[in-house]
Tab-separated table of C-alpha atoms in Angstrom:
chain	number	residue	atom	x	y	z
A	1328	MET	CA	69.952	137.419	104.432
A	1329	THR	CA	72.214	136.340	107.932
A	1330	ILE	CA	73.919	133.573	107.283
A	1331	ASN	CA	77.104	133.780	110.393
A	1332	VAL	CA	75.987	135.040	113.694
A	1333	LEU	CA	79.628	137.321	113.056
A	1334	GLU	CA	77.348	139.380	111.210
A	1335	TYR	CA	75.666	140.860	114.013
A	1336	LEU	CA	79.217	142.070	115.626
A	1337	GLU	CA	80.016	143.001	112.238
A	1338	GLY	CA	76.767	145.015	111.679
A	1339	SER	CA	76.831	146.614	115.669
A	1340	VAL	CA	81.057	148.066	115.103
A	1341	GLY	CA	80.473	149.606	111.579
A	1342	LYS	CA	77.551	151.053	113.700
A	1343	TYR	CA	78.576	151.709	117.358
A	1344	PRO	CA	82.088	151.171	117.061
A	1345	GLU	CA	83.036	153.213	120.792
A	1346	LYS	CA	79.764	151.695	122.180
A	1347	THR	CA	80.570	149.444	124.858
A	1348	ALA	CA	79.115	146.068	124.313
A	1349	PHE	CA	80.045	144.147	127.690
A	1350	ILE	CA	81.057	145.536	130.797
A	1351	ASP	CA	81.990	143.222	134.027
A	1352	GLU	CA	83.264	144.072	137.386
A	1353	ASN	CA	86.583	144.714	135.927
A	1354	LYS	CA	86.805	145.772	132.655
A	1355	GLU	CA	84.296	146.995	129.761
A	1356	LEU	CA	84.783	146.291	126.072
A	1357	THR	CA	83.422	148.760	123.230
A	1358	PHE	CA	82.206	147.020	119.827
A	1359	GLN	CA	85.656	147.873	118.289
A	1360	GLN	CA	87.557	146.286	120.967
A	1361	LEU	CA	85.691	142.924	120.853
A	1362	TYR	CA	85.926	142.649	117.383
A	1363	ASP	CA	89.228	143.295	117.178
A	1364	ASN	CA	90.596	140.796	119.924
A	1365	ALA	CA	88.196	138.216	118.224
A	1366	GLN	CA	89.692	138.607	114.997
A	1367	ALA	CA	93.215	138.564	116.647
A	1368	ALA	CA	91.904	135.430	118.770
A	1369	GLY	CA	90.874	133.777	115.430
A	1370	THR	CA	93.510	134.308	113.528
A	1371	ALA	CA	95.667	133.020	116.238
A	1372	LEU	CA	93.714	129.829	116.251
A	1373	LEU	CA	94.297	129.367	112.785
A	1374	SER	CA	97.153	127.695	113.127
A	1375	LEU	CA	95.658	124.677	114.187
A	1376	ASN	CA	94.504	124.448	110.024
A	1377	VAL	CA	91.046	122.888	111.439
A	1378	THR	CA	87.404	123.888	110.883
A	1379	ARG	CA	83.560	122.779	112.623
A	1380	ARG	CA	85.984	121.369	115.249
A	1381	PRO	CA	84.878	122.358	119.103
A	1382	VAL	CA	87.369	124.647	121.329
A	1383	LEU	CA	87.057	124.363	124.907
A	1384	VAL	CA	86.426	127.781	126.718
A	1385	PHE	CA	87.881	127.591	130.000
A	1386	MET	CA	87.913	130.889	131.199
A	1387	GLU	CA	86.120	132.679	134.277
A	1388	LYS	CA	82.783	134.554	133.415
A	1389	SER	CA	83.671	137.911	132.084
A	1390	ALA	CA	83.375	140.108	129.327
A	1391	ASP	CA	86.392	138.577	127.477
A	1392	ASN	CA	84.439	135.257	127.230
A	1393	ILE	CA	82.429	136.968	124.278
A	1394	GLY	CA	85.389	137.654	122.414
A	1395	ALA	CA	87.136	134.347	122.749
A	1396	PHE	CA	83.353	132.909	121.621
A	1397	MET	CA	84.001	135.481	118.783
A	1398	GLY	CA	87.151	134.642	118.068
A	1399	ILE	CA	86.585	130.704	117.422
A	1400	LEU	CA	83.738	131.379	115.293
A	1401	TYR	CA	85.921	133.483	112.851
A	1402	SER	CA	88.794	130.704	112.819
A	1403	GLY	CA	85.351	128.266	111.386
A	1404	ASN	CA	85.080	126.548	114.656
A	1405	PHE	CA	82.566	126.210	117.152
A	1406	TYR	CA	83.108	127.141	120.954
A	1407	CYS	CA	82.316	125.107	124.019
A	1408	PRO	CA	81.911	127.111	127.499
A	1409	ILE	CA	81.965	124.697	130.803
A	1410	ASP	CA	82.192	125.577	134.713
A	1411	THR	CA	85.700	126.227	135.206
A	1412	ASP	CA	84.338	124.867	138.800
A	1413	MET	CA	83.150	121.546	138.275
A	1414	PRO	CA	84.410	118.089	139.199
A	1415	VAL	CA	87.291	116.874	137.705
A	1416	GLN	CA	85.692	113.917	136.925
A	1417	ARG	CA	82.741	115.404	135.140
A	1418	LEU	CA	85.180	117.859	133.016
A	1419	GLU	CA	87.061	114.276	132.001
A	1420	ILE	CA	84.002	112.419	130.894
A	1421	ILE	CA	82.981	115.885	128.897
A	1422	MET	CA	86.769	115.642	127.142
A	1423	GLU	CA	86.453	111.979	126.089
A	1424	THR	CA	83.115	113.049	124.155
A	1425	LEU	CA	84.236	116.560	122.806
A	1426	LYS	CA	87.706	116.297	121.966
A	1427	PRO	CA	88.381	119.471	121.242
A	1428	ALA	CA	90.745	120.989	118.976
A	1429	ALA	CA	92.420	123.069	121.595
A	1430	ILE	CA	91.336	124.641	124.867
A	1431	LEU	CA	91.060	128.732	125.028
A	1432	VAL	CA	92.094	129.749	128.759
A	1433	ASP	CA	92.465	132.879	130.953
A	1434	GLU	CA	95.205	133.682	133.048
A	1435	VAL	CA	93.287	132.595	136.313
A	1436	ASN	CA	92.669	128.972	134.869
A	1437	ALA	CA	95.828	128.340	133.161
A	1438	ASN	CA	97.874	126.497	135.651
A	1439	LYS	CA	94.771	124.309	136.257
A	1440	ILE	CA	94.651	123.254	132.573
A	1441	ILE	CA	98.510	122.408	132.745
A	1442	GLN	CA	98.379	120.500	135.821
A	1443	MET	CA	95.589	118.749	134.475
A	1444	ASN	CA	97.778	117.450	131.483
A	1445	LEU	CA	94.605	116.778	129.271
A	1446	GLY	CA	96.744	116.705	126.208
A	1447	TYR	CA	95.330	119.265	123.911
A	1448	PRO	CA	96.527	122.478	122.148
A	1449	CYS	CA	96.202	125.331	125.320
A	1450	PHE	CA	96.047	129.307	123.987
A	1451	ASN	CA	95.804	131.852	126.750
A	1452	TYR	CA	93.453	134.830	125.374
A	1453	LYS	CA	95.335	137.351	126.680
A	1454	ASP	CA	98.463	136.715	124.896
A	1455	ILE	CA	96.751	135.758	121.352
A	1456	ILE	CA	94.525	138.785	121.171
A	1457	SER	CA	97.732	141.045	121.104
A	1458	GLY	CA	99.040	139.417	118.093
A	1459	GLU	CA	98.382	139.765	114.335
A	1460	ILE	CA	95.088	140.225	112.441
A	1461	ASP	CA	95.384	138.082	108.705
A	1462	LYS	CA	91.925	139.029	107.877
A	1463	GLU	CA	92.801	137.567	104.483
A	1464	ARG	CA	92.534	134.059	105.478
A	1465	LEU	CA	89.671	135.178	108.144
A	1466	ALA	CA	87.632	136.065	104.942
A	1467	GLY	CA	88.647	132.914	103.143
A	1468	ILE	CA	87.364	130.814	106.265
A	1469	ARG	CA	84.330	132.637	106.213
A	1470	ARG	CA	83.356	131.991	102.587
A	1471	LYS	CA	83.424	128.765	103.446
A	1472	MET	CA	80.655	128.662	106.099
A	1473	VAL	CA	76.993	128.265	105.413
A	1474	ASP	CA	73.850	129.031	108.144
A	1475	THR	CA	73.996	125.121	109.503
A	1476	ASP	CA	77.633	124.624	110.251
A	1477	PRO	CA	77.599	124.318	114.315
A	1478	ALA	CA	78.551	127.792	116.332
A	1479	TYR	CA	78.377	126.392	120.317
A	1480	VAL	CA	78.141	123.444	121.953
A	1481	LEU	CA	76.651	123.383	125.569
A	1482	PHE	CA	76.774	120.196	127.689
A	1483	THR	CA	73.311	119.427	129.876
A	1484	SER	CA	72.979	116.649	132.256
A	1485	GLY	CA	71.735	113.567	131.125
A	1486	SER	CA	69.605	111.397	132.981
A	1487	THR	CA	72.109	108.568	133.445
A	1488	GLY	CA	74.206	111.094	134.475
A	1489	ILE	CA	76.127	111.088	131.443
A	1490	PRO	CA	76.498	114.949	129.988
A	1491	LYS	CA	75.095	115.590	126.584
A	1492	GLY	CA	76.641	118.203	124.064
A	1493	VAL	CA	73.596	119.982	122.596
A	1494	LEU	CA	74.988	121.360	119.598
A	1495	ILE	CA	73.392	124.770	117.894
A	1496	ASN	CA	73.925	125.896	114.567
A	1497	HIS	CA	74.197	129.418	113.339
A	1498	LYS	CA	70.800	129.353	111.808
A	1499	SER	CA	68.996	128.180	114.973
A	1500	ILE	CA	70.956	131.303	116.746
A	1501	ILE	CA	69.688	134.041	113.982
A	1502	ASP	CA	66.138	132.209	113.755
A	1503	PHE	CA	65.236	133.128	117.866
A	1504	THR	CA	67.891	136.287	117.907
A	1505	ASP	CA	65.512	137.399	115.235
A	1506	TRP	CA	62.088	136.923	116.567
A	1507	MET	CA	63.557	138.139	120.432
A	1508	THR	CA	64.076	141.089	118.759
A	1509	GLN	CA	61.149	141.653	117.476
A	1510	LYS	CA	58.962	140.242	120.047
A	1511	PHE	CA	60.726	142.253	122.477
A	1512	HIS	CA	61.469	145.330	120.389
A	1513	ILE	CA	65.158	145.219	121.443
A	1514	THR	CA	67.327	148.095	120.516
A	1515	CYS	CA	70.536	149.736	120.701
A	1516	LYS	CA	68.891	151.827	123.514
A	1517	ASP	CA	68.246	148.700	125.638
A	1518	ASN	CA	70.795	148.072	128.629
A	1519	PHE	CA	70.659	144.013	129.529
A	1520	GLY	CA	71.369	142.827	133.039
A	1521	ASN	CA	72.951	139.569	132.587
A	1522	GLN	CA	72.537	136.761	135.253
A	1523	SER	CA	73.044	133.352	133.236
A	1524	PRO	CA	76.304	131.599	133.017
A	1525	PHE	CA	77.516	131.372	129.577
A	1526	TYR	CA	77.771	127.396	129.240
A	1527	PHE	CA	74.244	127.342	130.404
A	1528	ASP	CA	71.614	128.167	126.831
A	1529	LEU	CA	69.652	131.359	128.823
A	1530	SER	CA	72.559	133.269	128.566
A	1531	ILE	CA	71.998	132.816	124.681
A	1532	GLY	CA	69.194	135.373	124.436
A	1533	ASP	CA	71.044	138.437	125.719
A	1534	LEU	CA	74.355	137.867	124.490
A	1535	TYR	CA	73.169	137.539	120.990
A	1536	CYS	CA	70.492	140.247	121.120
A	1537	THR	CA	72.911	142.298	122.426
A	1538	LEU	CA	75.534	141.970	119.494
A	1539	LYS	CA	72.952	142.161	116.745
A	1540	ASN	CA	71.242	145.242	118.497
A	1541	GLY	CA	73.861	147.114	119.519
A	1542	CYS	CA	73.135	146.882	122.993
A	1543	THR	CA	75.033	147.558	126.386
A	1544	ASN	CA	75.553	144.183	127.899
A	1545	PHE	CA	76.179	144.550	131.946
A	1546	ILE	CA	77.399	140.974	133.405
A	1547	ILE	CA	76.126	140.915	136.732
A	1548	PRO	CA	78.188	139.772	139.591
A	1549	LYS	CA	77.471	136.689	141.187
A	1550	LYS	CA	77.736	137.978	144.305
A	1551	LEU	CA	74.706	140.478	144.249
A	1552	PHE	CA	72.278	137.381	143.896
A	1553	VAL	CA	72.691	136.142	147.560
A	1554	PHE	CA	72.125	140.536	147.955
A	1555	PRO	CA	68.620	140.813	146.368
A	1556	VAL	CA	68.611	144.556	147.241
A	1557	LYS	CA	72.090	145.305	146.432
A	1558	LEU	CA	71.185	143.441	143.066
A	1559	MET	CA	67.829	145.927	142.844
A	1560	GLU	CA	70.493	149.092	143.615
A	1561	TYR	CA	72.770	147.655	141.229
A	1562	LEU	CA	69.827	147.362	138.304
A	1563	ASN	CA	68.986	151.258	139.271
A	1564	GLU	CA	72.919	152.278	139.101
A	1565	LYS	CA	73.504	150.622	135.842
A	1566	LYS	CA	70.188	151.965	134.572
A	1567	ILE	CA	69.051	148.136	133.101
A	1568	ASN	CA	65.964	148.261	131.752
A	1569	VAL	CA	65.873	144.160	130.434
A	1570	ILE	CA	66.660	141.302	132.237
A	1571	PHE	CA	66.151	137.559	131.427
A	1572	TRP	CA	66.752	135.485	134.310
A	1573	VAL	CA	65.814	131.970	135.892
A	1574	PRO	CA	62.741	132.214	137.904
A	1575	SER	CA	64.838	131.564	141.124
A	1576	ALA	CA	66.651	134.324	140.983
A	1577	LEU	CA	63.259	136.368	140.691
A	1578	CYS	CA	62.089	134.403	143.614
A	1579	VAL	CA	64.814	135.331	146.134
A	1580	VAL	CA	64.187	138.723	145.354
A	1581	ALA	CA	60.397	138.722	145.909
A	1582	ASN	CA	60.734	136.081	148.977
A	1583	LEU	CA	63.488	138.623	150.791
A	1584	ARG	CA	60.770	141.547	150.001
A	1585	ALA	CA	64.215	143.103	148.584
A	1586	LEU	CA	61.018	145.315	146.128
A	1587	ASN	CA	60.040	146.429	149.478
A	1588	LYS	CA	63.313	148.488	149.785
A	1589	VAL	CA	64.395	149.337	146.198
A	1590	ILE	CA	62.246	150.003	142.899
A	1591	PRO	CA	64.148	149.084	139.853
A	1592	HIS	CA	63.043	152.274	138.035
A	1593	TYR	CA	64.361	151.290	135.015
A	1594	LEU	CA	62.940	147.978	133.914
A	1595	ASP	CA	60.675	147.516	131.543
A	1596	ARG	CA	60.845	144.087	130.442
A	1597	VAL	CA	61.157	141.014	132.652
A	1598	LEU	CA	61.742	138.240	130.709
A	1599	PHE	CA	62.357	134.556	132.455
A	1600	CYS	CA	63.107	130.535	131.515
A	1601	GLY	CA	64.417	127.520	132.559
A	1602	GLU	CA	62.226	126.546	135.230
A	1603	VAL	CA	58.505	126.695	136.174
A	1604	MET	CA	57.950	130.282	137.346
A	1605	PRO	CA	55.384	130.349	140.650
A	1606	ASN	CA	52.817	132.974	140.351
A	1607	LYS	CA	53.256	133.730	144.261
A	1608	GLN	CA	56.339	135.277	143.655
A	1609	LEU	CA	55.790	136.586	140.155
A	1610	ASN	CA	52.677	138.309	141.824
A	1611	VAL	CA	55.060	140.320	144.016
A	1612	TRP	CA	57.307	141.542	141.099
A	1613	ARG	CA	54.097	142.462	138.964
A	1614	LYS	CA	52.601	144.687	142.445
A	1615	ALA	CA	55.828	146.342	142.173
A	1616	LEU	CA	56.091	146.745	138.807
A	1617	PRO	CA	52.722	147.329	137.295
A	1618	ASN	CA	54.049	149.012	134.090
A	1619	VAL	CA	56.467	146.220	132.995
A	1620	LYS	CA	55.894	143.839	130.445
A	1621	PHE	CA	56.805	140.350	131.769
A	1622	ALA	CA	57.178	137.125	129.321
A	1623	ASN	CA	57.665	133.357	130.727
A	1624	LEU	CA	59.535	131.576	128.202
A	1625	TYR	CA	59.614	128.102	127.650
A	1626	GLY	CA	62.323	125.757	125.840
A	1627	PRO	CA	64.986	123.327	126.099
A	1628	CYS	CA	68.592	123.872	125.261
A	1629	GLU	CA	67.886	121.544	122.265
A	1630	ALA	CA	66.009	124.587	120.824
A	1631	VAL	CA	68.450	127.461	121.698
A	1632	ASP	CA	66.683	128.744	124.224
A	1633	ALA	CA	63.075	129.177	124.246
A	1634	CYS	CA	60.320	127.807	121.861
A	1635	THR	CA	56.787	129.054	123.619
A	1636	TYR	CA	56.213	132.447	125.049
A	1637	TYR	CA	54.006	133.948	127.209
A	1638	ILE	CA	53.350	137.477	127.725
A	1639	VAL	CA	51.680	137.688	131.366
A	1640	ASN	CA	48.604	139.624	130.350
A	1641	ARG	CA	45.920	138.932	132.915
A	1642	GLU	CA	45.698	138.180	136.736
A	1643	PHE	CA	46.308	134.714	138.392
A	1644	ALA	CA	45.733	133.753	141.270
A	1645	ASP	CA	48.907	132.459	143.997
A	1646	ASP	CA	48.501	128.785	143.318
A	1647	GLU	CA	47.556	128.890	139.714
A	1648	PRO	CA	49.904	127.607	137.042
A	1649	LEU	CA	51.615	129.991	134.638
A	1650	PRO	CA	50.951	129.233	131.180
A	1651	ILE	CA	54.091	128.624	128.909
A	1652	GLY	CA	52.180	130.054	125.956
A	1653	ILE	CA	52.239	129.802	122.259
A	1654	PRO	CA	54.829	128.515	119.883
A	1655	CYS	CA	57.681	131.400	118.776
A	1656	GLU	CA	57.624	132.533	115.190
A	1657	ASN	CA	58.964	129.868	112.695
A	1658	THR	CA	58.463	127.120	115.255
A	1659	GLU	CA	55.589	124.031	115.704
A	1660	ILE	CA	54.566	122.306	118.908
A	1661	ILE	CA	53.143	119.196	118.657
A	1662	VAL	CA	51.493	117.663	121.266
A	1663	LEU	CA	51.322	113.976	121.329
A	1664	ASN	CA	49.956	111.301	123.492
A	1665	ASP	CA	51.115	107.712	124.270
A	1666	LYS	CA	49.833	106.566	121.040
A	1667	ASP	CA	51.818	108.864	119.247
A	1668	GLU	CA	48.696	111.246	118.369
A	1669	LEU	CA	47.093	114.507	118.162
A	1670	VAL	CA	45.808	115.313	122.286
A	1671	ASP	CA	42.230	115.433	122.605
A	1672	GLU	CA	41.109	118.809	124.597
A	1673	ASN	CA	42.195	118.643	128.343
A	1674	GLU	CA	44.818	115.566	127.388
A	1675	VAL	CA	48.094	115.895	128.766
A	1676	GLY	CA	50.864	115.034	126.299
A	1677	GLU	CA	54.752	115.173	125.629
A	1678	LEU	CA	55.567	118.381	124.044
A	1679	CYS	CA	57.459	118.094	120.409
A	1680	ILE	CA	59.578	120.620	118.572
A	1681	LYS	CA	59.467	121.521	115.062
A	1682	GLY	CA	61.200	124.449	113.049
A	1683	SER	CA	64.280	125.963	112.505
A	1684	SER	CA	65.681	126.401	116.019
A	1685	LEU	CA	66.181	122.661	116.576
A	1686	ALA	CA	69.481	121.630	117.552
A	1687	LEU	CA	71.884	119.383	115.187
A	1688	GLY	CA	71.743	116.894	117.948
A	1689	TYR	CA	74.170	115.560	120.519
A	1690	TYR	CA	77.537	115.512	119.799
A	1691	ASN	CA	79.633	112.694	119.216
A	1692	ASN	CA	76.527	110.789	120.551
A	1693	LEU	CA	74.423	109.130	117.625
A	1694	GLU	CA	72.396	106.897	119.575
A	1695	LYS	CA	70.998	109.575	122.438
A	1696	THR	CA	70.355	112.102	119.186
A	1697	GLU	CA	68.103	109.341	117.488
A	1698	ALA	CA	66.476	108.857	120.552
A	1699	VAL	CA	64.993	112.261	120.678
A	1700	PHE	CA	65.141	114.260	117.305
A	1701	VAL	CA	63.250	111.724	115.419
A	1702	GLN	CA	60.559	111.547	112.706
A	1703	ASN	CA	57.538	113.446	112.610
A	1704	PRO	CA	54.882	110.521	113.416
A	1705	LEU	CA	52.364	113.096	111.884
A	1706	ASN	CA	54.090	112.685	108.560
A	1707	LYS	CA	54.645	109.750	106.867
A	1708	SER	CA	55.540	111.543	103.418
A	1709	TYR	CA	58.953	112.897	103.626
A	1710	PRO	CA	62.095	113.324	106.344
A	1711	GLU	CA	60.674	115.946	108.994
A	1712	LYS	CA	62.461	115.911	112.259
A	1713	ILE	CA	60.742	116.970	115.398
A	1714	TYR	CA	62.537	116.722	119.087
A	1715	ARG	CA	60.900	114.929	122.052
A	1716	THR	CA	61.004	117.247	124.971
A	1717	GLY	CA	60.085	115.005	127.944
A	1718	ASP	CA	58.418	117.874	129.098
A	1719	LEU	CA	54.028	117.043	129.735
A	1720	VAL	CA	51.318	119.458	128.739
A	1721	LYS	CA	47.888	120.398	128.415
A	1722	TYR	CA	46.030	123.274	126.625
A	1723	ASN	CA	43.885	125.793	128.815
A	1724	GLU	CA	40.697	127.571	127.680
A	1725	TYR	CA	42.327	129.880	125.862
A	1726	GLY	CA	44.402	127.931	123.711
A	1727	GLU	CA	47.521	128.432	125.579
A	1728	LEU	CA	50.130	125.383	126.814
A	1729	LEU	CA	50.503	125.013	130.411
A	1730	TYR	CA	53.555	123.035	131.565
A	1731	VAL	CA	52.310	120.036	133.610
A	1732	SER	CA	55.561	118.354	134.614
A	1733	ARG	CA	58.297	116.035	133.342
A	1734	LYS	CA	57.756	112.753	131.733
A	1735	ASP	CA	60.212	111.031	134.931
A	1736	TYR	CA	58.556	113.216	137.079
A	1737	GLN	CA	54.989	111.180	136.310
A	1738	ILE	CA	54.891	108.897	138.715
A	1739	LYS	CA	52.299	105.811	139.509
A	1740	HIS	CA	51.136	105.953	143.164
A	1741	MET	CA	48.667	103.841	144.766
A	1742	GLY	CA	47.113	103.328	141.063
A	1743	TYR	CA	46.882	106.872	139.869
A	1744	ARG	CA	49.166	108.647	137.584
A	1745	ILE	CA	50.535	111.705	139.194
A	1746	GLU	CA	52.276	114.636	137.784
A	1747	LEU	CA	54.747	115.606	140.315
A	1748	GLY	CA	54.945	119.072	139.309
A	1749	GLU	CA	51.300	119.579	139.920
A	1750	ILE	CA	52.010	118.988	143.502
A	1751	GLU	CA	54.487	121.774	143.216
A	1752	VAL	CA	52.257	124.062	141.520
A	1753	THR	CA	49.247	123.898	144.278
A	1754	ALA	CA	52.179	124.335	147.667
A	1755	GLY	CA	53.450	127.097	145.628
A	1756	GLY	CA	49.689	129.059	146.428
A	1757	ILE	CA	50.439	127.852	149.807
A	1758	ALA	CA	51.119	130.809	152.354
A	1759	GLY	CA	54.404	131.171	154.004
A	1760	ILE	CA	56.092	128.868	151.359
A	1761	GLU	CA	58.411	130.184	149.677
A	1762	MET	CA	60.221	127.291	147.554
A	1763	CYS	CA	59.066	123.675	147.040
A	1764	ALA	CA	60.056	120.514	145.349
A	1765	CYS	CA	58.356	116.603	145.444
A	1766	ILE	CA	60.415	113.648	144.654
A	1767	TYR	CA	59.338	109.814	145.116
A	1768	ASP	CA	60.462	107.652	147.295
A	1769	ASP	CA	60.549	104.425	144.961
A	1770	LYS	CA	61.779	101.915	147.895
A	1771	LYS	CA	58.765	103.156	150.202
A	1772	SER	CA	56.076	104.322	147.738
A	1773	ARG	CA	55.945	107.546	149.465
A	1774	ILE	CA	55.382	111.067	147.760
A	1775	VAL	CA	58.179	113.228	150.029
A	1776	PHE	CA	57.534	117.033	149.716
A	1777	PHE	CA	60.499	119.717	150.574
A	1778	TYR	CA	59.764	123.233	151.257
A	1779	LYS	CA	61.312	126.338	152.235
A	1780	GLY	CA	59.639	128.952	154.595
A	1781	THR	CA	57.231	128.691	156.974
A	1782	VAL	CA	57.325	125.717	159.065
A	1783	TYR	CA	53.899	123.592	159.381
A	1784	GLU	CA	52.543	120.556	161.289
A	1785	ASP	CA	52.081	117.830	158.908
A	1786	ASP	CA	48.366	117.379	160.014
A	1787	ILE	CA	48.131	121.126	159.076
A	1788	LEU	CA	49.826	120.991	155.917
A	1789	ARG	CA	47.931	117.555	155.152
A	1790	GLU	CA	44.556	119.618	155.351
A	1791	ILE	CA	45.204	122.552	153.658
A	1792	PHE	CA	46.785	119.971	150.726
A	1793	GLY	CA	43.515	118.415	151.267
A	1794	LYS	CA	41.211	121.013	150.097
A	1795	LYS	CA	43.397	121.713	146.710
A	1796	ILE	CA	44.248	117.857	145.445
A	1797	PRO	CA	42.425	114.907	145.753
A	1798	ASP	CA	43.745	112.682	148.704
A	1799	TYR	CA	45.966	110.376	146.584
A	1800	MET	CA	48.217	113.315	145.650
A	1801	ILE	CA	48.873	114.328	149.114
A	1802	PRO	CA	52.621	113.852	150.056
A	1803	ASP	CA	53.112	111.411	152.630
A	1804	VAL	CA	56.055	113.239	154.054
A	1805	ASN	CA	56.928	116.891	154.701
A	1806	VAL	CA	60.366	117.868	154.985
A	1807	TRP	CA	61.227	121.414	155.960
A	1808	LEU	CA	64.438	122.861	154.473
A	1809	LYS	CA	66.624	125.747	155.527
A	1810	GLU	CA	67.967	125.830	152.205
A	1811	PHE	CA	66.941	123.953	149.050
A	1812	PRO	CA	70.571	122.676	146.842
A	1813	TYR	CA	70.687	124.475	143.409
A	1814	ASN	CA	72.995	123.429	140.080
A	1815	SER	CA	75.355	125.585	138.638
A	1816	ASN	CA	72.716	126.978	136.375
A	1817	GLY	CA	70.646	128.299	139.218
A	1818	LYS	CA	67.695	125.603	139.425
A	1819	ILE	CA	66.705	123.591	142.056
A	1820	ASP	CA	68.745	120.332	141.988
A	1821	ARG	CA	65.895	117.551	142.482
A	1822	LYS	CA	68.717	114.916	141.397
A	1823	GLN	CA	70.657	116.075	144.409
A	1824	LEU	CA	67.929	116.785	146.751
A	1825	LYS	CA	66.366	113.325	146.158
A	1826	GLY	CA	69.878	111.312	146.399
A	1827	ALA	CA	70.650	113.687	150.036
A	1828	TYR	CA	67.172	111.882	151.181
A	1829	MET	CA	67.181	108.654	150.119
A	1830	ASP	CA	70.943	108.285	151.566
A	1831	GLY	CA	69.759	109.736	155.184
A	1832	LYS	CA	71.805	112.951	154.324
A	1833	ILE	CA	69.352	115.295	153.848
A	1834	GLU	CA	70.146	116.952	157.593
A	1835	GLU	CA	72.525	119.219	155.708
A	1836	PHE	CA	70.036	121.259	154.133
A	1837	ARG	CA	67.935	121.427	157.592
């Protein structure tokens, strides 16, 4: 029985000590080097004389990040990676919530942390990994740890603008990693191509599958995602056969027709998660790589990485929604209507999650935790927590879940309840439209549609929409954009988009 995720690293170092575990632009680490660095870092952090406390990781994305994460776990604490480029004001809000026991920093950011004068103990990662290892004290800490102890906390954007720290324990990571390993047949022969930042939950899948199975994980340089042909060449050069990316990254490759020039010959599994994957761009990938397994995973940060999945096994029209599928093993999905009852056939309801993958809650934020991690309303007999995602879904004729929209994307317009996500799915199938997003102008009661690609006259676009959706759902305003704003996780930043539009500053994206 696996209790602590460190057992994954220890198992792989026992089997493949000299095999490369993680490799970035500048260095590569074998499992033995990763293990030694983590134990040395863990020993240094024992000087804090605390356990089960957060340690902030303020480092550039690199192979060393994993050594820092594992070192913090060896010390009996849990890690919190953050974006080193985030605004100081947001960092200060996070620090107020987190109050970390210490900060782990790399040489690039050491001076930045000193100048911020945050008032927390600071350890330079490069310095502490050259120190001695106290295996006896590390083992003593380990004996006191249990599988429900926290392993990491990731901060997400709150609806009020206040970041929330999602706290995940060892058991939840183990539950998800074991499932992903089994479902997608991950072995020591696999080479992952990592795309997601380590402060984004999508990275959890390829990080821990690498540690558990003795894979090699290539941390793809961020700059390559701007040059999709070079990105495809990189996948071939490194013989990468498994990727787990946000749909936006896959869409860029499809929209710029990179697959017409370079085929990633080694790819055999393409997984994606984090936002809606449009079938138009997915169909480009499927046509280019007909023998590859494609899988759409869905899940919030509050459920580690994913709670449902759909292995793409049939053809879809460009304007069809792609299912988010069925629950992962050891996960139950409950879809509730406004009366907290199970939905009827074809009824839209809120997706709620039950199972071991659920987060412990939001760190240092009991009020927000109790608002969404709630007692299962279908069970009056014993305590049973579910997580209310705020995502609206329905079942299709195959019994698969279809994502409809966010609850906060649901609007009341002209007396009708409208899911903005449904308009986006429809628009995604229109020829020439590469990216799109909808917002609602509350002041003027207008649906505003943003798109990138072919420029359409308004009356022509309205005519196309009129053949696909009811009149009351047709956008009132159409705005062509040269570029969309994206957040640090690679998703379309709808808050920034709406803010720019409402403030009359949308021209900066045109």
